[in-house]
Short mmCIF file of C-alpha atoms in Angstrom, two decimals:
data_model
loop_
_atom_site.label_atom_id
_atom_site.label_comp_id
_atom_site.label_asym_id
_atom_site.label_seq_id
_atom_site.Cartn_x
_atom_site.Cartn_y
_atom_site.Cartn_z
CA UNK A 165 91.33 77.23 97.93
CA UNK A 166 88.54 78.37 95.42
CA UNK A 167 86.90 80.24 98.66
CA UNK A 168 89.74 81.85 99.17
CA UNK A 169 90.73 82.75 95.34
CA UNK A 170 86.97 84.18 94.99
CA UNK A 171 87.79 86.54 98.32
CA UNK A 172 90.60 87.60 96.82
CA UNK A 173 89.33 88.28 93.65
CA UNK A 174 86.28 90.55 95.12
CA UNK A 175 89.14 93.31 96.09
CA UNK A 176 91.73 92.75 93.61
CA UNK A 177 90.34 91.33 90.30
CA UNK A 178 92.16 89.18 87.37
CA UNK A 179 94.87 87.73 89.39
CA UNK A 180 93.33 84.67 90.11
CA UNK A 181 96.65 82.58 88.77
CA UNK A 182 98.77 84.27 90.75
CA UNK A 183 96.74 83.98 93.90
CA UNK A 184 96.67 80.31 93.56
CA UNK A 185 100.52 80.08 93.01
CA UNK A 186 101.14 82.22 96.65
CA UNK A 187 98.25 79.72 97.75
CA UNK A 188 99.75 76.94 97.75
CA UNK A 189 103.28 78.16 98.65
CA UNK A 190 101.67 79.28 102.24
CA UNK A 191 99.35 77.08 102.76
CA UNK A 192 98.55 76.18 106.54
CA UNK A 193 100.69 73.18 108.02
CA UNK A 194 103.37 73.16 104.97
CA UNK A 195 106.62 73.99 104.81
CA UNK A 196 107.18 77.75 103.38
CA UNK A 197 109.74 77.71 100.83
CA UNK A 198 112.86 79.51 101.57
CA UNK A 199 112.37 82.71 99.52
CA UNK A 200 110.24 83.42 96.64
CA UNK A 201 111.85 85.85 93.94
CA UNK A 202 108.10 87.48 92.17
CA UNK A 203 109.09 89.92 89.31
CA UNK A 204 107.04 91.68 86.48
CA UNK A 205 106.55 95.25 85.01
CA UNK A 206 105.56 97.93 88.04
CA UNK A 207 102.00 98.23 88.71
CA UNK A 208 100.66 94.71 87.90
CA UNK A 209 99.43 94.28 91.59
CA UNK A 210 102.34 92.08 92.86
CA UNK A 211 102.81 94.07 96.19
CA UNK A 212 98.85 95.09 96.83
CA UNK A 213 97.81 91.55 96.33
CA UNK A 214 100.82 90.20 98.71
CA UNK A 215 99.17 92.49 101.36
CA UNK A 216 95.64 90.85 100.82
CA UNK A 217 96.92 87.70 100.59
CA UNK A 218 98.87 87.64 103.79
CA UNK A 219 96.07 89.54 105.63
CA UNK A 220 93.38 86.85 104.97
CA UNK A 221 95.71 84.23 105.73
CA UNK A 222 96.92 85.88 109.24
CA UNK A 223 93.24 86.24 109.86
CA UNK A 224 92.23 82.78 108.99
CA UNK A 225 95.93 81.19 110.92
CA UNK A 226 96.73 83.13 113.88
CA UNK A 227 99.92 81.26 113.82
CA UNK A 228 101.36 83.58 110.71
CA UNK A 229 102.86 86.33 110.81
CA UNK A 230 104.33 88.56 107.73
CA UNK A 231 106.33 91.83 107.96
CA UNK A 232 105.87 94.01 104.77
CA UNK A 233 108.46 96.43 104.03
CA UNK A 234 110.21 98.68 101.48
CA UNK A 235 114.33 98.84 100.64
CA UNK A 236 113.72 102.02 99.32
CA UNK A 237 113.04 103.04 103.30
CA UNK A 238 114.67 101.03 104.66
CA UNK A 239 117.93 101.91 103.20
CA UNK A 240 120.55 100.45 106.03
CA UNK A 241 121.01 97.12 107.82
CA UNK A 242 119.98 98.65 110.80
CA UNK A 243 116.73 100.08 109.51
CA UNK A 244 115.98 96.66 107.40
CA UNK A 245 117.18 94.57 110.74
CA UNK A 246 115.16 96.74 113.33
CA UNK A 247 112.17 96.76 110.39
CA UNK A 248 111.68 92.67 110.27
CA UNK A 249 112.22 91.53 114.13
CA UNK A 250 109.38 94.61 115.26
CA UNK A 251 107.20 93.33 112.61
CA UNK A 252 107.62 89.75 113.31
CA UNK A 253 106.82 90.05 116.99
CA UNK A 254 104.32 92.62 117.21
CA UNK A 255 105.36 94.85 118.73
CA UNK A 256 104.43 98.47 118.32
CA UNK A 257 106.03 102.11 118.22
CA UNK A 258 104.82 103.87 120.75
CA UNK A 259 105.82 107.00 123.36
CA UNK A 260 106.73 104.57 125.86
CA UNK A 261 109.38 102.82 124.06
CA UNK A 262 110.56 105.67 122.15
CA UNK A 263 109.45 104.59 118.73
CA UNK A 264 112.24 101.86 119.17
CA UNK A 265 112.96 98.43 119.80
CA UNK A 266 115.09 97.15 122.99
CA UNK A 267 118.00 96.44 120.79
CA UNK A 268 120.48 97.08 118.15
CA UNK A 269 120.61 95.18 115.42
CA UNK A 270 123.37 96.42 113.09
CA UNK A 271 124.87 93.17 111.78
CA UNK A 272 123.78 89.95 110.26
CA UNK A 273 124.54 87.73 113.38
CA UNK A 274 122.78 90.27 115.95
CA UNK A 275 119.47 90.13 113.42
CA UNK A 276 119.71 86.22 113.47
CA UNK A 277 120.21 85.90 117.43
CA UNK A 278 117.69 88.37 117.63
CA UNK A 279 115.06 86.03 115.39
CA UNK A 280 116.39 82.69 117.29
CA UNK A 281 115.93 84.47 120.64
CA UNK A 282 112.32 86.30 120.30
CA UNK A 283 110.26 84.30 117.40
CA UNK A 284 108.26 81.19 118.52
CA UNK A 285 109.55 78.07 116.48
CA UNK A 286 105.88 77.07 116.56
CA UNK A 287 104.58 79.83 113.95
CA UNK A 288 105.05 80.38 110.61
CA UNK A 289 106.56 83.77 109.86
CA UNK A 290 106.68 85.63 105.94
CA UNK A 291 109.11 88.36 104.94
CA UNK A 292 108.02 90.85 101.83
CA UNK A 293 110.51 92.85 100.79
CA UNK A 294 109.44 95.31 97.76
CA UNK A 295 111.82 97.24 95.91
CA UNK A 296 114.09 94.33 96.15
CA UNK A 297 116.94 95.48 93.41
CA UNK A 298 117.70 97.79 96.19
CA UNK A 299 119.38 95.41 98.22
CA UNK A 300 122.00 94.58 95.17
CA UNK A 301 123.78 98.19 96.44
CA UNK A 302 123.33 97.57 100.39
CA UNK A 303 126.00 94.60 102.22
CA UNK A 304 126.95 91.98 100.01
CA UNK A 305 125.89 89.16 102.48
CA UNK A 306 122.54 90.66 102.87
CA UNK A 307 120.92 88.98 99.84
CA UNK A 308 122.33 85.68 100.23
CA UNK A 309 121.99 85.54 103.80
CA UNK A 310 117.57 86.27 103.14
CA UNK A 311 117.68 83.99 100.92
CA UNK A 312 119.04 80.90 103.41
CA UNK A 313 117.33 82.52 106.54
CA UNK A 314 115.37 79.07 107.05
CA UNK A 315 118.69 77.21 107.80
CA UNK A 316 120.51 80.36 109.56
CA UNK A 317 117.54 80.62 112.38
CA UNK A 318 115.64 77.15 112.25
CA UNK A 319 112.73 78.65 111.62
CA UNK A 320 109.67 77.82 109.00
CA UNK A 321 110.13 81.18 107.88
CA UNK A 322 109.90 82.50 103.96
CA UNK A 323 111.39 85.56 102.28
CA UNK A 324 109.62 87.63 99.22
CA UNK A 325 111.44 89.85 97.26
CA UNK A 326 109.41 91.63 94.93
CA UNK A 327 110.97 93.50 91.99
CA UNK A 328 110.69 94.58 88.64
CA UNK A 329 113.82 93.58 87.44
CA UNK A 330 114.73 89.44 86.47
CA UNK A 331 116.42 87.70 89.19
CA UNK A 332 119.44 87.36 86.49
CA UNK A 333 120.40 91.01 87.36
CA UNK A 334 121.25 89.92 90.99
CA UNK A 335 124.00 87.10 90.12
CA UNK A 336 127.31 87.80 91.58
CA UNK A 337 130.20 85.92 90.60
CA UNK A 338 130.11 83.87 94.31
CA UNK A 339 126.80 82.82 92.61
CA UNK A 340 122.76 82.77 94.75
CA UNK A 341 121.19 79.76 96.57
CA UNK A 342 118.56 78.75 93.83
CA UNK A 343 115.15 80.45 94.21
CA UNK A 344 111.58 80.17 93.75
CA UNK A 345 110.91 82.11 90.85
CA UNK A 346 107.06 83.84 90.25
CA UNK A 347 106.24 86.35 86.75
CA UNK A 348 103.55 88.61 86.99
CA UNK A 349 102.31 89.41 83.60
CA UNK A 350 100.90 92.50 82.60
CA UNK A 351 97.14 93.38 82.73
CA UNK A 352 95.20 92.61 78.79
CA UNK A 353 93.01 95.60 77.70
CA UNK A 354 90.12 92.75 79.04
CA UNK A 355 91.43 92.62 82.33
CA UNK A 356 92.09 96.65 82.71
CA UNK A 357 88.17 97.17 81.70
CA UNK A 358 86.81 94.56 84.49
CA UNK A 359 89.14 96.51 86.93
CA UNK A 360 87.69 99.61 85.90
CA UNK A 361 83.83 98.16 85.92
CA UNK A 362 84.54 97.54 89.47
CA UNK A 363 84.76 101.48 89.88
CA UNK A 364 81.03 101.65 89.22
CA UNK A 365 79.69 102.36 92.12
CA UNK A 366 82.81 104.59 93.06
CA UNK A 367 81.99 106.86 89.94
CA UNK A 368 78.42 107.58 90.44
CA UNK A 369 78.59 108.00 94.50
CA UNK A 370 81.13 110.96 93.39
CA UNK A 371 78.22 112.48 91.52
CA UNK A 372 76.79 113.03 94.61
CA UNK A 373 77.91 116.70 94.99
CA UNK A 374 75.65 117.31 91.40
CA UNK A 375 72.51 115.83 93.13
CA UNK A 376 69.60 117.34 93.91
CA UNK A 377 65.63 116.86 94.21
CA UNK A 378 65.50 116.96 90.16
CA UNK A 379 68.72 114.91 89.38
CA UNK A 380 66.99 111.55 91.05
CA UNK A 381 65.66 110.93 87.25
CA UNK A 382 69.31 111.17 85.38
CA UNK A 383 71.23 109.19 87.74
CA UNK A 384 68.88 106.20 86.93
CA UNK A 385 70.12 106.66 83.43
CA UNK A 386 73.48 105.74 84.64
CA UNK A 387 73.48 102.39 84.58
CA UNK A 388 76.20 99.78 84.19
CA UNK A 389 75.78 99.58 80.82
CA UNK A 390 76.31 103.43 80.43
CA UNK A 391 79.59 102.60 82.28
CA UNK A 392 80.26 100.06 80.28
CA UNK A 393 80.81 102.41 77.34
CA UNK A 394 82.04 105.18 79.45
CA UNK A 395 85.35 102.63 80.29
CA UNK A 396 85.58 101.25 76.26
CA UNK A 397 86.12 104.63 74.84
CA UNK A 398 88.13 105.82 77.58
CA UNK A 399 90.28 102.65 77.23
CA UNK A 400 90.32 103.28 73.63
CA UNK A 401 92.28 106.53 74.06
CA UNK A 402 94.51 106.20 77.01
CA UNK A 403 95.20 102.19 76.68
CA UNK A 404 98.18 102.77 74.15
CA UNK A 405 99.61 106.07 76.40
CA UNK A 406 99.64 104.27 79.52
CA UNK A 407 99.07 100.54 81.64
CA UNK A 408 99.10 102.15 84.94
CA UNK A 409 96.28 100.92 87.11
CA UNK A 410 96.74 103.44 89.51
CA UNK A 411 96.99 106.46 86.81
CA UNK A 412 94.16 104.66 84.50
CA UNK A 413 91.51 104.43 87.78
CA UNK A 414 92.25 108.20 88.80
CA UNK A 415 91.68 109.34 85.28
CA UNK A 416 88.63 107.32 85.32
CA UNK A 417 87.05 108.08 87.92
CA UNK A 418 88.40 112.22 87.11
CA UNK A 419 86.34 112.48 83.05
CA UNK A 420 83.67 110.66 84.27
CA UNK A 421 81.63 113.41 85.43
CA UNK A 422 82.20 115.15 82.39
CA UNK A 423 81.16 112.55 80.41
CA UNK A 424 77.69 112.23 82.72
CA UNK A 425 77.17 116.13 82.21
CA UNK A 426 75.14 116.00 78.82
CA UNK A 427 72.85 113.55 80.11
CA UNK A 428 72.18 115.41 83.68
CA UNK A 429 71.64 118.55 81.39
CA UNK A 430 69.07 116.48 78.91
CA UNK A 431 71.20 117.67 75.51
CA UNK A 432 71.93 114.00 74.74
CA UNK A 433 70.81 111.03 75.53
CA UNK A 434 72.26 108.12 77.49
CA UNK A 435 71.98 106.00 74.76
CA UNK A 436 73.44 108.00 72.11
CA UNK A 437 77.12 107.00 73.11
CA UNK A 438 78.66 108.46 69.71
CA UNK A 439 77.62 111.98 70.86
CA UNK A 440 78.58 111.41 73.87
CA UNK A 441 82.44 110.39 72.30
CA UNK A 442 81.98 114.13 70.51
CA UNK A 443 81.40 115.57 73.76
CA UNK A 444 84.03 114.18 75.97
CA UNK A 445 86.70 114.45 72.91
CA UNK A 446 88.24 117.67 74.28
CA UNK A 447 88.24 116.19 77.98
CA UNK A 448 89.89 113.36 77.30
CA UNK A 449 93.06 115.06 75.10
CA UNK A 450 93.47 117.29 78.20
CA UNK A 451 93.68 114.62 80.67
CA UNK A 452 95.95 112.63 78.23
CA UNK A 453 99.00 115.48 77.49
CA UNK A 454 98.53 116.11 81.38
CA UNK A 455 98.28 112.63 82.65
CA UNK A 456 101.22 111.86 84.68
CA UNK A 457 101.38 115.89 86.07
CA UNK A 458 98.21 115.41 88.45
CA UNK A 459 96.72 118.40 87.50
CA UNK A 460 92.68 117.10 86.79
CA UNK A 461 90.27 118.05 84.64
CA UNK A 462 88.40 120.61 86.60
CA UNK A 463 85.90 122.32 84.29
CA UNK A 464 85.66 126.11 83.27
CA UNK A 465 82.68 127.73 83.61
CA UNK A 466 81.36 126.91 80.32
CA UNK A 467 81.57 123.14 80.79
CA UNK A 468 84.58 122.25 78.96
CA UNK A 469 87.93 121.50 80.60
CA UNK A 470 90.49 123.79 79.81
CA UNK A 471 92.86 122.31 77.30
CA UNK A 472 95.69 125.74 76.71
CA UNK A 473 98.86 125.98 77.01
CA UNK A 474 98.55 128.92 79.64
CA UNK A 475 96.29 127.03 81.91
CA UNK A 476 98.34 124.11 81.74
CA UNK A 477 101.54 126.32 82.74
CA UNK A 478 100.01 128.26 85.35
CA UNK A 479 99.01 124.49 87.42
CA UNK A 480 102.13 123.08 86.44
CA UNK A 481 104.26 123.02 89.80
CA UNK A 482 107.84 123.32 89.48
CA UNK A 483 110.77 123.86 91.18
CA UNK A 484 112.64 127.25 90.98
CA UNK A 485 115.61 126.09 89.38
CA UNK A 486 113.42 123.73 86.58
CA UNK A 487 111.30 126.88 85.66
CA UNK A 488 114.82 128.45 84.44
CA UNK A 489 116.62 125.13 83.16
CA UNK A 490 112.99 125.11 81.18
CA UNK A 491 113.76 128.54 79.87
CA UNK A 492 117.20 127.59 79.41
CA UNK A 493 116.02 124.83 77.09
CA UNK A 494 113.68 126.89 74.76
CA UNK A 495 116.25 129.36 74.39
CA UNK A 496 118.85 126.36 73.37
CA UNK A 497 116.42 124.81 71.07
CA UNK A 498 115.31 127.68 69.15
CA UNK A 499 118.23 129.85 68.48
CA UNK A 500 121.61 129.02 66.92
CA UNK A 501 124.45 128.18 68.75
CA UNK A 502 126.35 130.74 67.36
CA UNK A 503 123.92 133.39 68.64
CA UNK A 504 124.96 132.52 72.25
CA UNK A 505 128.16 134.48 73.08
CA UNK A 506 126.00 137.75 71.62
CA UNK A 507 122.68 136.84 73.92
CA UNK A 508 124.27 135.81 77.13
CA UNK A 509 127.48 137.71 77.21
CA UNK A 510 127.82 141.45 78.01
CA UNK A 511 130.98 141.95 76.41
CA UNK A 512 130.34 139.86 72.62
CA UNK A 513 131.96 142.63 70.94
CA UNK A 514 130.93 144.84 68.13
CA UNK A 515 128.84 143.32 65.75
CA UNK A 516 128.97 144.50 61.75
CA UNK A 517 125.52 145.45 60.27
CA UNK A 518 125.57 144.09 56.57
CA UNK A 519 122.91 144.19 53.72
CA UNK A 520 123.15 140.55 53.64
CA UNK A 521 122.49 140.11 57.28
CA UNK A 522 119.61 142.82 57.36
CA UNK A 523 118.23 140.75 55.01
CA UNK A 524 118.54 137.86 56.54
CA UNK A 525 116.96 139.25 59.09
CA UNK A 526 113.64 140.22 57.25
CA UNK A 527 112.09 136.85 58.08
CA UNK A 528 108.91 135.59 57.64
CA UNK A 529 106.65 134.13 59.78
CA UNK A 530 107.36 130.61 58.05
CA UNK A 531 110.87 131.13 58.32
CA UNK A 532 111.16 131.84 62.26
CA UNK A 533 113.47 129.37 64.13
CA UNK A 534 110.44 129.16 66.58
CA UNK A 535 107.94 127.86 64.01
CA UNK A 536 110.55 125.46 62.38
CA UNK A 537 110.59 123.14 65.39
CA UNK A 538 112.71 122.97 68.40
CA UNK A 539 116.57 121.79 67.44
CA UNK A 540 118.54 118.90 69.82
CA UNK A 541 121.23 120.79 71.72
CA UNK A 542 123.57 119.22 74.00
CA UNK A 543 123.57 119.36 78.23
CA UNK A 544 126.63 121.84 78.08
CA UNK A 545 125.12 124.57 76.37
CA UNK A 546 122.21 124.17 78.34
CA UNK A 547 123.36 124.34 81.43
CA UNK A 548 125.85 127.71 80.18
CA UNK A 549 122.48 129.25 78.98
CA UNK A 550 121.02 128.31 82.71
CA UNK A 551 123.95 130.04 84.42
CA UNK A 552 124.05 133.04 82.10
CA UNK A 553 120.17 133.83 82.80
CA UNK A 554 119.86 133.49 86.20
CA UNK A 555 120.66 136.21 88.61
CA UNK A 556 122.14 133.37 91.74
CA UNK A 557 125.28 132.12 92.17
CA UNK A 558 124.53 127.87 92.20
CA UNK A 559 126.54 125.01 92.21
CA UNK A 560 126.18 122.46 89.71
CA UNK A 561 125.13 119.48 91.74
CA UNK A 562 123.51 116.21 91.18
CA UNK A 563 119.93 117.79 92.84
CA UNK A 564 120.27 120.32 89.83
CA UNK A 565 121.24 117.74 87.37
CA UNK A 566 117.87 115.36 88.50
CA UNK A 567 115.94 118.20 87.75
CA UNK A 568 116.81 117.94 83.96
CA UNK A 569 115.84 114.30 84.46
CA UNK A 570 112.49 115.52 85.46
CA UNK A 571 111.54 117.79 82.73
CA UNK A 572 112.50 114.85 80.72
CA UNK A 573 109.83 112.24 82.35
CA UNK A 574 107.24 114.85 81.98
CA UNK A 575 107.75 115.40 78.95
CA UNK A 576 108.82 118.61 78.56
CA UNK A 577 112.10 117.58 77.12
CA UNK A 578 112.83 114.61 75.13
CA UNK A 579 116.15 112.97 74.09
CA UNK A 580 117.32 113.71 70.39
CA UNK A 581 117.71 109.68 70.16
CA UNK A 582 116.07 106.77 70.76
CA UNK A 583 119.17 105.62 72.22
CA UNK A 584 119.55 107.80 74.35
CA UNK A 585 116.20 107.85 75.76
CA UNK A 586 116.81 104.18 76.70
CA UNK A 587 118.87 105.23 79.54
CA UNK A 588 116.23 106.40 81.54
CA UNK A 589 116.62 109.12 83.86
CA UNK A 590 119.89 107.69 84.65
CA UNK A 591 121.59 108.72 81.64
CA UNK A 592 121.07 112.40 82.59
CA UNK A 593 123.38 111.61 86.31
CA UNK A 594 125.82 109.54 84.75
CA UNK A 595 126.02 111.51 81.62
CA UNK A 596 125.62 109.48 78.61
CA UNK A 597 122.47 111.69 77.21
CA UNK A 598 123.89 114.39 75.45
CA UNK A 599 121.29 115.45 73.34
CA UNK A 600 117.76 116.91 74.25
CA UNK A 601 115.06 118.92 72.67
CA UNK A 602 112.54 120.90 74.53
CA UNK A 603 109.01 119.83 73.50
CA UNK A 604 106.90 122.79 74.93
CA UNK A 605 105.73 125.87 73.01
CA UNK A 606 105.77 129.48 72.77
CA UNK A 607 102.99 130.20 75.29
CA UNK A 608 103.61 127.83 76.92
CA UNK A 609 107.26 128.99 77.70
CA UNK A 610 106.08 132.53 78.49
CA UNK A 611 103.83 132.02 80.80
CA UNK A 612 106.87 130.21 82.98
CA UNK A 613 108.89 133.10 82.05
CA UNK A 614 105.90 135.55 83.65
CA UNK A 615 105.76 133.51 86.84
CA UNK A 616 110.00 134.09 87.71
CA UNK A 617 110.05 137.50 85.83
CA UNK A 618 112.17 136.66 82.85
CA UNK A 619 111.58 138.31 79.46
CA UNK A 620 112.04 135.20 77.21
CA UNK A 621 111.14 137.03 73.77
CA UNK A 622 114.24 139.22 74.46
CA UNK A 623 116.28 135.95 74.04
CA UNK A 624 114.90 134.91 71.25
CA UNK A 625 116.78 136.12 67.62
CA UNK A 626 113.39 135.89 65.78
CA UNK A 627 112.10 139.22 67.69
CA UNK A 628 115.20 140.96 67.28
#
């Protein structure tokens, strides 16, 4: 088992618990249990390490077999059915066979004749289902019937459903079989920075468009203790932003040229890591506010990555209809309500000019509704601001609505409370957020406003 721990480990690091658990639940010549219910927070390496797992044990016992799938695509019984049996026997999609299996399995009792009938009782078979909250909304008898599938078929046959939810949320009042339950915890700061020393020879081979003749003397100076530091003070700024392997490893491996560009250039040293910090500083808070947006950190022509607002606008892909509910949003959060019906409407009626509004008007800079801060405004007055702005005719559908709920998970709006924000981007669909804010600022919003040719200053009341 050790042998086979330490393989694991050389791919997939500090999971060597968890390897042993699925271990000795599959090991060769045992009965599999029935179904194994493995839960935890989402990227913790619960599906990637299933894969490796079941690989090296197919390749060491040509008697398993293991069908890895996804609820999220395979979204009916047919798909799911059709999915499992194909997997299971080996068979492949191909021209000849029209990219389908002989048969149609559309119900539970066609899937299970269809296991009895073309699986060898002789071999062991394994089921991973990811995504598994999914199947809560699909047939009723689906879960229940995955999670007896050794007594439906006869079989030595195991199902994994791997989620990110507790296996409380799938009770039903006709209550589950009882189930093999398996945490995943979530990676320590320790573990993240032994994942990320693993990258070292990843992040210097992608120097290798900087090298040349000369550069053979600088790349000895990145050794893996210059790593070492490289993945402390990068952990140090993006370890309380985000746990994301997947995110964390493409940032990685994305400053780290930046951060070796001092030392290929000869202004500091290798060893002077505190400089080094200084240097990278401006990098890093780029890569940070842009993080989840996939945008990079692609360096001007001066050596430092571009940190403005502009830039960050004109590589921030949209939709159409987000650019304007953006607008729509800055507009909503920085003028009064009240101003509305004489912004957006043609006909607001005539409008008295008093001292006391001229006055009012005189404002100063520190007095503008645009430097006071953005104000919460609710998803009606947004959405009447979207309508009165753009030119189309649209229906308000659930695709426009999900859009909203976009802006919100990058950031570019927020929810007004904490308890609202708790809903996810659920709350937007089903309507219990009311109350947003739009984060972004006044170049920022311009420059969307330049891209769909909309004049945003002459909706604003502070430049009128």
């Amino acid at each position: 088992m050790e042998a086979f721990v330490k393989q694991i480990a050389g791919v997939l690091p500090c999971r060597d618990g968890y390897v042993r658990q699925l271990y000795r639940y599959y090991r060769k010549g045992d009965q599999f249990p029935p179904a194994l219910y493995i839960y935890g927070q989402s990227s913790t390496g619960k599906g990637a390490i299933l894969r490796e797992v079941f690989r090296c044990r197919s390749a060491a016992d040509e008697s398993l077999r293991s069908a890895q799938l996804s609820a999220i695509s395979c979204y009916t019984n047919k798909i799911l059915f059709e999915t499992i049996v194909r997997q299971l026997e080996g068979a492949e999609l191909l021209q000849s066979n029209h990219y389908s299996i002989d048969c149609k399995l559309e119900y539970a009792k066609d899937f299970l004749a269809a296991l009895r009938q073309r699986l060898d009782p002789a071999r062991s078979y394994v089921i991973v289902v990811r995504h598994a909250e999914r199947l809560r909304d699909m047939a009723h008898n689906l879960l229940p019937l995955f999670l007896q599938l050794p007594e439906a078929t006869g079989l030595n046959v195991s199902v994994v459903l791997v989620s990110s939810l507790p296996f409380e949320k799938f009770y039903t009042k006709a209550g589950l079989p009882p189930v093999v339950k398996l945490f995943v915890p979530e990676y320590t700061r320790a573990d993240m920075q032994r994942i990320l020393m693993n990258d070292y020879a990843p992040h210097v081979q992608g120097l290798g468009g900087q090298r040349s003749a000369p550069d053979q003397l600088w790349l000895a100076a990145i050794t893996e203790e210059f790593h070492r530091n490289y993945v402390s003070l990068f952990l140090g700024t993006f370890w309380k932003v985000c746990r994301d392997v997947k995110e964390l490893r493409l940032v990685a491996a994305e400053c780290f040229p930046a951060y070796c560009e001092p030392v290929r250039d000869g202004t500091i040293p290798a060893h002077d890591s505190m400089k080094l910090w200084r240097n990278i500083t401006k990098t890093l808070r780029a890569a940070l506010s842009t993080m989840y947006m996939r945008l990079g950190t692609k360096t001007t022509g001066s050596g430092v990555a571009p940190d403005g607002t502009a830039w960050l606008a004109q590589n921030l892909e949209l939709p159409y209809y987000a650019k304007y509910l953006l607008i729509a949003a800055y507009l909503a959060s920085n003028n009064a309500a009240k101003e509305d019906r004489r912004l957006f409407m043609k006909n607001h009626g005539k409008q008295r000019k008093r001292l006391q509004a001229v006055n009012a008007r005189a404002k100063v800079t520190e007095k503008m509704t645009t430097k006071l801060g953005p104000k919460a405004f609710n998803v009606d007055r947004l959405l009447a601001i979207f309508y009165a702005i753009l030119d189309e005719q649209v229906g308000l559908t659930c695709n426009l609505l999900a859009q909203i709920s976009t802006l919100v998970h990058l950031k570019l709006l927020t929810y007004a409370s904490s308890a609202e924000g708790g809903a996810g981007g659920s709350a937007m669909l089903d309507g219990s957020a009311t109350r947003l804010q739009c984060t972004v600022g006044m170049d920022f919003i311009l420059q969307i406003g330049r891209m769909v040719g909309f004049n945003v200053r002459q909706y604003l009341t502070d430049f009128f």
